[in-house]
mmCIF file of C-alpha atoms and ligand atoms in Angstrom:
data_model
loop_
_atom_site.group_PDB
_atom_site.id
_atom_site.type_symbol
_atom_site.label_atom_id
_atom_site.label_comp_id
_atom_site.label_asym_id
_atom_site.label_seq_id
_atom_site.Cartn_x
_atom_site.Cartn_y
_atom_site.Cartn_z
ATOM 1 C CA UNK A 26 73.858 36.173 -64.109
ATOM 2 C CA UNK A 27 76.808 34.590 -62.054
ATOM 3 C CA UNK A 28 80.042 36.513 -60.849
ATOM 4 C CA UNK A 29 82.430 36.937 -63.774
ATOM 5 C CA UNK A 30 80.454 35.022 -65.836
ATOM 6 C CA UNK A 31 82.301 34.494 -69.172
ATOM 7 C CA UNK A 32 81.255 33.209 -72.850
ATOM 8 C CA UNK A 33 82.622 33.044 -76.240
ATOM 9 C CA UNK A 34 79.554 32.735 -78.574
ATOM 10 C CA UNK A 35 79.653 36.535 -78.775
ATOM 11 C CA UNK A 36 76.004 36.419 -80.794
ATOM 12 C CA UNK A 37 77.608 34.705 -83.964
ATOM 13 C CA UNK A 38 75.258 33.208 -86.749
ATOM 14 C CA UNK A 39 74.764 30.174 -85.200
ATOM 15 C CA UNK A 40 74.450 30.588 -81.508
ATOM 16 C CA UNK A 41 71.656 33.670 -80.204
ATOM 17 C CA UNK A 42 72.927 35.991 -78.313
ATOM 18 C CA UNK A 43 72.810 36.070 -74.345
ATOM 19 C CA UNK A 44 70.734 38.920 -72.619
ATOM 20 C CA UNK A 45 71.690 40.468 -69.872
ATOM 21 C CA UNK A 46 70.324 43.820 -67.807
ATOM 22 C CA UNK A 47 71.583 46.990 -67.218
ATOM 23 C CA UNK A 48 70.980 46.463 -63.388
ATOM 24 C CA UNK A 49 73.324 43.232 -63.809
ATOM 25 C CA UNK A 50 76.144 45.014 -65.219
ATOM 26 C CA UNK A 51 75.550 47.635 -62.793
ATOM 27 C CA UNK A 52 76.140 45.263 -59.720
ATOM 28 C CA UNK A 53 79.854 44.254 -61.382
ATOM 29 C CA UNK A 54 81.313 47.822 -60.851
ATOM 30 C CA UNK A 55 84.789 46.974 -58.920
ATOM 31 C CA UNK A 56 87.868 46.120 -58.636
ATOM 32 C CA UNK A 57 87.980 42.386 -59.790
ATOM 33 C CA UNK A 58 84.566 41.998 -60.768
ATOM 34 C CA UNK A 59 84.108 44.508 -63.509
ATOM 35 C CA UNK A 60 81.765 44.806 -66.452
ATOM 36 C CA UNK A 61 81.404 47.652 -69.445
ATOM 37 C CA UNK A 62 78.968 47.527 -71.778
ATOM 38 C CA UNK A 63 80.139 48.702 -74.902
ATOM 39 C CA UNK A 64 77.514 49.505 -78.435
ATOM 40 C CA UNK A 65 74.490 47.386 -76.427
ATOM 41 C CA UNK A 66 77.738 44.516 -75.854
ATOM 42 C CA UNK A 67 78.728 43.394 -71.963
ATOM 43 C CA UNK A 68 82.131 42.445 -71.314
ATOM 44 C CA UNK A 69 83.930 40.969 -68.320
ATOM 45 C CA UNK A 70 86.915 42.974 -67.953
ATOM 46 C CA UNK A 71 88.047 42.065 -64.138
ATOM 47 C CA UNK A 72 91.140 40.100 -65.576
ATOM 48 C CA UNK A 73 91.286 42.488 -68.595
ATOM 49 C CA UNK A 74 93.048 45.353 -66.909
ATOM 50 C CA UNK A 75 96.248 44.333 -66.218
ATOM 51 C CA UNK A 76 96.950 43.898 -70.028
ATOM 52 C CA UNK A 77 94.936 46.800 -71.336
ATOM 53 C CA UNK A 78 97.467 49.181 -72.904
ATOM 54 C CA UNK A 79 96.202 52.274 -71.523
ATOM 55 C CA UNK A 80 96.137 50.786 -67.891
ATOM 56 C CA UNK A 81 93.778 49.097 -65.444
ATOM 57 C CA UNK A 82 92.567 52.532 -63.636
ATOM 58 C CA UNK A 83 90.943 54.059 -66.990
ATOM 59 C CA UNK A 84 88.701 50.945 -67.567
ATOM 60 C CA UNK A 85 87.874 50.721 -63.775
ATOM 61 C CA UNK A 86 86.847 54.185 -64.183
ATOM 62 C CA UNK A 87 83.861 52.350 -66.511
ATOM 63 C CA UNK A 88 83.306 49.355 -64.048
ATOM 64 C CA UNK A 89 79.427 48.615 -64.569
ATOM 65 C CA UNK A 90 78.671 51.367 -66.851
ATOM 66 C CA UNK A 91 77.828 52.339 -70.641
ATOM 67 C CA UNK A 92 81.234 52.769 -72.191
ATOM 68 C CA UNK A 93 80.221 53.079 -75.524
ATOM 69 C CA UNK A 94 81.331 56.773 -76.233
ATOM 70 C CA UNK A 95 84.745 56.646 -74.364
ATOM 71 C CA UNK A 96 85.618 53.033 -76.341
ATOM 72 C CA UNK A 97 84.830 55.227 -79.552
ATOM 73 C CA UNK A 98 87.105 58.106 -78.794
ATOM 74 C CA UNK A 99 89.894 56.031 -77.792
ATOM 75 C CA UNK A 100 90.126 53.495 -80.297
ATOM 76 C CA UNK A 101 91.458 54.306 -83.520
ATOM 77 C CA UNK A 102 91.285 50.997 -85.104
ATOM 78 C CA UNK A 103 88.038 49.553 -83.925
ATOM 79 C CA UNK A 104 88.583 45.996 -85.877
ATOM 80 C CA UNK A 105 92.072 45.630 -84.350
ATOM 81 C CA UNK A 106 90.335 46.321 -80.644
ATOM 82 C CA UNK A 107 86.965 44.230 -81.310
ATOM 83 C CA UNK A 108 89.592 40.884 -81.639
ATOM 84 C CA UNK A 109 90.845 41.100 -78.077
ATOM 85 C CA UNK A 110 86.998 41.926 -77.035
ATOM 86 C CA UNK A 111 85.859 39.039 -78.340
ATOM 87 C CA UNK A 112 87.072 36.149 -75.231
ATOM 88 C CA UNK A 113 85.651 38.762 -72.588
ATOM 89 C CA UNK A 114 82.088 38.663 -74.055
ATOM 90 C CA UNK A 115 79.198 38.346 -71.557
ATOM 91 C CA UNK A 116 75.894 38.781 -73.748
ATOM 92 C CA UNK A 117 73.784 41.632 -75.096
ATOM 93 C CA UNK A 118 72.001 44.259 -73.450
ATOM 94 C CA UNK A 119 68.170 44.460 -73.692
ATOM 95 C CA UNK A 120 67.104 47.542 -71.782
ATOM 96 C CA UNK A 121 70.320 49.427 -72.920
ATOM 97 C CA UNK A 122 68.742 53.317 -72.280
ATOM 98 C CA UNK A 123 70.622 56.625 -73.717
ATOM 99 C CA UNK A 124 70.633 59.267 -71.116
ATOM 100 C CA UNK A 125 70.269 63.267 -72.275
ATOM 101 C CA UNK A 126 74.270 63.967 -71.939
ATOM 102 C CA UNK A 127 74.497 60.682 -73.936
ATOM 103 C CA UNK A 128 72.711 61.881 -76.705
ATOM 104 C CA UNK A 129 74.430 65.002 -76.512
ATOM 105 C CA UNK A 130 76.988 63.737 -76.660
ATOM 106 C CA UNK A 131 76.474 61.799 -79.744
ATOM 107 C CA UNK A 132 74.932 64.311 -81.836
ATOM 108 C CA UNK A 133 77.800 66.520 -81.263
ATOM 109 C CA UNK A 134 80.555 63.622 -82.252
ATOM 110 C CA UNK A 135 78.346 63.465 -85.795
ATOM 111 C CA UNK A 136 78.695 66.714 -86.227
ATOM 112 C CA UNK A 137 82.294 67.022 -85.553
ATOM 113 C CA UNK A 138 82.940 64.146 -87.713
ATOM 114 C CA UNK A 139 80.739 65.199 -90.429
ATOM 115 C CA UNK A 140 82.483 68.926 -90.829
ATOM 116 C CA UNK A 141 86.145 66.700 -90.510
ATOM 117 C CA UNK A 142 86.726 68.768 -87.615
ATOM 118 C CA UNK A 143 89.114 65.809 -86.522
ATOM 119 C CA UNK A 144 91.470 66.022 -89.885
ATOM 120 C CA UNK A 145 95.084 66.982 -89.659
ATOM 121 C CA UNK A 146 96.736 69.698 -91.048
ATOM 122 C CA UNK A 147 99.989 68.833 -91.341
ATOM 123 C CA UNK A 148 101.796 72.524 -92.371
ATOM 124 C CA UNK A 149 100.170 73.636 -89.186
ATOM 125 C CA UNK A 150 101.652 71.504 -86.902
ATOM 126 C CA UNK A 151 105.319 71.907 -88.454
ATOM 127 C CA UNK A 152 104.545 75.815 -88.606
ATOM 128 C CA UNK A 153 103.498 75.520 -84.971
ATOM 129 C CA UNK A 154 106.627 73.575 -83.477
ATOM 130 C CA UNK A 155 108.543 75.292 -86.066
ATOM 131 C CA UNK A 156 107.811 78.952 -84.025
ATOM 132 C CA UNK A 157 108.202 77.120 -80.700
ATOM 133 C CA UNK A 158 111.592 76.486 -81.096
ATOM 134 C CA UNK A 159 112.379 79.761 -82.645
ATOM 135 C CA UNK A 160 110.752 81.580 -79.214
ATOM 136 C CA UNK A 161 113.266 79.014 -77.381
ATOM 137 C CA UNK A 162 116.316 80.103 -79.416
ATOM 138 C CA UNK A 163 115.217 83.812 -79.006
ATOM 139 C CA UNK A 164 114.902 83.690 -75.177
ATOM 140 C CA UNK A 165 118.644 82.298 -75.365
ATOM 141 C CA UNK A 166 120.242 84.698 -77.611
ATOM 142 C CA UNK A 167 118.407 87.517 -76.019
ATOM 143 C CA UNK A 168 119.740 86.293 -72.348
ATOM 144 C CA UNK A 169 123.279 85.425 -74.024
ATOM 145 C CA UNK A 170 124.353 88.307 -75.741
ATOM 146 C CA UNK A 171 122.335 91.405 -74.309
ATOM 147 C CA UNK A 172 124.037 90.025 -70.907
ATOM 148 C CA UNK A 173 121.974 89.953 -67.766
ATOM 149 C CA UNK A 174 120.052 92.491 -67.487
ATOM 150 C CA UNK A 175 116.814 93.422 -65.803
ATOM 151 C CA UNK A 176 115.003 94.206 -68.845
ATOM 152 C CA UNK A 177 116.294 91.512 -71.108
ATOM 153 C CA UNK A 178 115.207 88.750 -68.344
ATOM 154 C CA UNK A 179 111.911 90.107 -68.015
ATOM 155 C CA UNK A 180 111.859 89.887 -71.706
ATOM 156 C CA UNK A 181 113.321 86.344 -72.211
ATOM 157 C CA UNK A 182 110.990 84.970 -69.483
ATOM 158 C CA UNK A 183 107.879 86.688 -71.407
ATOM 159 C CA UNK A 184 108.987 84.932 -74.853
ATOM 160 C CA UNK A 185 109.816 81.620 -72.715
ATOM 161 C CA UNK A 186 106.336 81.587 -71.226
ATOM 162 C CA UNK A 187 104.520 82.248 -74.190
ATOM 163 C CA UNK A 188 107.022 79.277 -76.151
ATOM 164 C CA UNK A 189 105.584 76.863 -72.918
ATOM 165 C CA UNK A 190 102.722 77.688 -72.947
ATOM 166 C CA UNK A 191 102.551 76.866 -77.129
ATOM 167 C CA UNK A 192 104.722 73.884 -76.790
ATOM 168 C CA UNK A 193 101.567 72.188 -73.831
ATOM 169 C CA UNK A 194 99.270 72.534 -76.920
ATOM 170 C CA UNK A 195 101.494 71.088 -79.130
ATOM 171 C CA UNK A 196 102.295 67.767 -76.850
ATOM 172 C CA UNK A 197 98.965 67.561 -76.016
ATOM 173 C CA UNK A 198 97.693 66.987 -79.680
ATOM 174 C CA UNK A 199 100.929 64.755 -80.258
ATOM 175 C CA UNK A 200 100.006 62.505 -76.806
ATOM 176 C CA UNK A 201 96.502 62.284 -78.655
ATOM 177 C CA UNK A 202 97.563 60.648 -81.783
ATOM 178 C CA UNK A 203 95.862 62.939 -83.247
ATOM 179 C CA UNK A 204 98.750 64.365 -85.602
ATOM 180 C CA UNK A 205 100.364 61.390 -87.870
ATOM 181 C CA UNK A 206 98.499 58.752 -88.881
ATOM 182 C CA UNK A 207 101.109 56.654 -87.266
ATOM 183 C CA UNK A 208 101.153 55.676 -83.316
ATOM 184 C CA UNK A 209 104.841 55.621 -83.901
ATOM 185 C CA UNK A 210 105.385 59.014 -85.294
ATOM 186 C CA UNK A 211 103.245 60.605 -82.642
ATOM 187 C CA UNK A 212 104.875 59.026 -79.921
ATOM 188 C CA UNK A 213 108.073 60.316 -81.447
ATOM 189 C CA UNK A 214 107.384 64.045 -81.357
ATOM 190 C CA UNK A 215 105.398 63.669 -78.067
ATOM 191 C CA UNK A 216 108.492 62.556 -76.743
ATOM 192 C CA UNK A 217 110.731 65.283 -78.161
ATOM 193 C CA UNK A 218 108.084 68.156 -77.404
ATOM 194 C CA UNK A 219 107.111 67.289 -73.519
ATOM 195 C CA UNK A 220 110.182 65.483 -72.808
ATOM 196 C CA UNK A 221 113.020 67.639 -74.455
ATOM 197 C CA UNK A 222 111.249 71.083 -74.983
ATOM 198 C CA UNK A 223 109.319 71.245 -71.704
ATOM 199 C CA UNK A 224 111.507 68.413 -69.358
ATOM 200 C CA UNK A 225 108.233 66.304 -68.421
ATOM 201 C CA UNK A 226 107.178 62.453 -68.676
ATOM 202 C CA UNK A 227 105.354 61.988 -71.546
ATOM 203 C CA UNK A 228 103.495 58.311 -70.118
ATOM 204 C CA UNK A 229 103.135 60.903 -66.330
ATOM 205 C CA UNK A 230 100.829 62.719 -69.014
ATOM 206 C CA UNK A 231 99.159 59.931 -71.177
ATOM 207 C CA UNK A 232 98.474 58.394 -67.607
ATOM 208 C CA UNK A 233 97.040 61.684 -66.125
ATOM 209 C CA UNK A 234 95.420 62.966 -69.698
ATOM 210 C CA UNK A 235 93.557 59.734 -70.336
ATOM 211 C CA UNK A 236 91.895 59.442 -67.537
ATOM 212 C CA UNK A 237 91.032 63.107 -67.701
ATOM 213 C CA UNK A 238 89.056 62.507 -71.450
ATOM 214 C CA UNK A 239 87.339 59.062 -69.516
ATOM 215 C CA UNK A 240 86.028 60.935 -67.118
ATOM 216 C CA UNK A 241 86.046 64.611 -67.666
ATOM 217 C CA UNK A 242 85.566 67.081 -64.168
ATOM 218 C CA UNK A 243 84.549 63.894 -62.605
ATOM 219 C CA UNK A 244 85.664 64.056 -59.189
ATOM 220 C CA UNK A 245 87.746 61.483 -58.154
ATOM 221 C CA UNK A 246 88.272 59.817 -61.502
ATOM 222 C CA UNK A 247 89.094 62.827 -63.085
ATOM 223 C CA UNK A 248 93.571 63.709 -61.948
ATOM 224 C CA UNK A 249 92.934 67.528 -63.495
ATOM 225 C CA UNK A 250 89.958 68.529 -60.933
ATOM 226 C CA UNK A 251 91.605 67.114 -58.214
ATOM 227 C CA UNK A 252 93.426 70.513 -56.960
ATOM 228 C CA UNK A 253 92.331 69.749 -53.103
ATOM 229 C CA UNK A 254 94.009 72.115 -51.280
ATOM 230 C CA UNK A 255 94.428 74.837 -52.946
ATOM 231 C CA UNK A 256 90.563 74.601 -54.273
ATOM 232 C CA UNK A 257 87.585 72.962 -53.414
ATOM 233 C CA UNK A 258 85.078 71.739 -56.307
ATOM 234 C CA UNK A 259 81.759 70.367 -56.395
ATOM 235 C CA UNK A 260 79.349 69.758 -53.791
ATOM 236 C CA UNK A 261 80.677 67.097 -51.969
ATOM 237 C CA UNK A 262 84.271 67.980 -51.393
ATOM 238 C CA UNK A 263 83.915 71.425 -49.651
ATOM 239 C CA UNK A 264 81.334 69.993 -47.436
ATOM 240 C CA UNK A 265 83.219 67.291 -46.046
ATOM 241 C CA UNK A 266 86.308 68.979 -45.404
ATOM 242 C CA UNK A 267 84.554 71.596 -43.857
ATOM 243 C CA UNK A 268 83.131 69.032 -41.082
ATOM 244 C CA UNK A 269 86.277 67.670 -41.112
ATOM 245 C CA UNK A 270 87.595 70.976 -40.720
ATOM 246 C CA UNK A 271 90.637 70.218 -43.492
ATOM 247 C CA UNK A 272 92.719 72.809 -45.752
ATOM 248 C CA UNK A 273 94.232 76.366 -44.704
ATOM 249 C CA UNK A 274 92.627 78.228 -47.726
ATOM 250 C CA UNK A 275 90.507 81.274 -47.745
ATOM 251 C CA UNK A 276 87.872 78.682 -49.876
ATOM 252 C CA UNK A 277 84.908 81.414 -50.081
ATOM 253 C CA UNK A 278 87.519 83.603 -52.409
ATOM 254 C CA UNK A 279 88.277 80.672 -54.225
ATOM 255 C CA UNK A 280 86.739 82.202 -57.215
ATOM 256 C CA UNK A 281 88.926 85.476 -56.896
ATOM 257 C CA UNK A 282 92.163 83.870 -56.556
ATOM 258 C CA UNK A 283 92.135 80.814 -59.282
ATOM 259 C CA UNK A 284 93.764 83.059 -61.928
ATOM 260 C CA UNK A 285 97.054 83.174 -60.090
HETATM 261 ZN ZN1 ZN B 570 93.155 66.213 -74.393
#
C-alpha cells in the first residue's frame, strides 16, 4: 500500500472494500504520514490534524495504531464525526486482532454503559457548585470580619483548600462534556469554574486533559506522568537519567515523599 494512499469508496454497496494489514498501518505512525484504524476502518490522517478540533498532537498520539476505543470515548455524536471520516478512508482491516487490555477494556465500557453509570444528575452538579461558592464566600467573610488573625487564616485557608480542591472536580466533569447535553453549556460553566473560581485556562486543560484520557500513564504522550524532576516513573526514565546522571532528587525515596 503506497505512502498516504487515499480513497473515497469507503466499502459502499457498490464498490468492495479495500484490505489493508495491520503491519501496513503500523509502518504510517508519524508525523505526516499517519494512519488510525478505527472499528476494523484505516484512515489517512497526515493532513487531518491541523483541522481536527481537539488538535494534531492527540491523533498523532494514535499514528499507526487501533484507535477504536479512544474515537468512542471522545465522540459524542458518532454520525456527525463519521462525515468528515469519510474523504480520509484507506480500506478495511483484515487481520484486525483485540489485545487483553483491549478487551478489558471493552467489557468494562458495556458495563458502565449498561448500569448508566455515564448519566447526569443534574441537582448534583448545581448542589455541588452551589457549596463551592458558599466555602469561597465563607473563607472571605471569615478573613474580613474576624480581622487577621492567626487562627482565622489557618481557618480560611483550610475552607479555601477544601473549596479548590471541590471546584478541580467540578471543571473537570464540565471540560468533559459530560454535564449538559449541550457543548455550549459545558463550555460555559467550564469557563466560569476553572477560569473565574480557580484563575486557570480552561483550553491549557482540555489540551493537557485530552491527551491524558488518549493515552493514560503513557510516558511521553501522557502531560500528567510527566513530573521529571521531581519524580522518576517507569522503567525507562530513571535509567537513562541515571547514565546520564540528570536530576538533584533523592529518587530512591521517591515513594516517601510524593504525598507532599
Ligand atoms: Zn478526565
Amino acid at each position: 500500500m503506497g505512502k498516504g494512499g487515499k480513497a473515497s469508496e469507503n466499502g459502499s454497496a457498490f464498490m468492495p472494500p479495500k484490505y489493508v494489514s495491520m503491519d501496513d498501518v503500523r509502518e504510517h505512525n508519524r508525523k505526516g504520514d499517519s494512519w488510525l484504524m478505527i472499528e476494523g476502518k484505516v484512515y489517512d490522517t497526515s493532513r487531518w490534524g491541523s483541522k481536527h478540533p481537539g488538535g494534531a498532537k492527540i491523533l498523532g498520539h494514535y499514528a499507526g495504531e487501533d484507535a477504536t476505543d479512544a474515537w468512542k470515548a471522545f465522540h459524542n455524536d458518532k454520525d456527525f464525526v463519521k462525515k468528515f471520516m469519510k474523504p480520509l478512508y484507506v480500506g478495511d482491516v483484515k487481520d484486525k486482532e483485540e489485545s487483553d487490555i483491549q478487551a478489558d477494556f471493552r467489557a468494562l465500557r458495556k458495563h458502565v454503559e449498561e448500569n448508566e453509570l455515564l448519566k447526569t444528575k443534574p441537582l448534583f452538579y448545581v448542589l455541588h457548585l452551589g457549596h463551592i461558592i458558599l466555602l469561597e464566600i465563607m473563607a472571605y467573610c471569615l478573613i474580613s470580619y474576624m480581622g487577621g488573625s492567626t487562627a482565622s487564616f489557618v481557618l480560611g485557608a483550610m475552607i479555601l483548600a477544601v473549596g479548590q480542591a471541590q471546584a478541580g472536580w467540578s471543571q473537570h466533569d464540565y471540560g468533559h462534556m459530560s454535564v449538559f447535553p449541550s457543548h455550549k453549556i459545558n463550555h460555559i460553566f467550564h469557563h466560569l469554574v476553572i477560569g473565574h473560581l480557580k484563575a486557570a485556562s480552561s483550553h491549557w486543560w482540555n489540551f493537557r486533559h485530552f491527551q491524558h484520557h488518549a493515552k493514560p500513564n503513557v510516558l511521553k504522550k501522557d502531560p500528567d506522568v510527566d513530573v521529571a524532576y521531581l519524580f522518576l516513573l517507569g522503567d525507562y526514565v530513571p535509567k537513562s537519567w541515571a547514565e546520564k546522571k540528570k536530576g538533584f532528587m533523592p529518587y530512591q525515596l521517591q515513594s516517601n515523599y510524593w504525598f507532599l
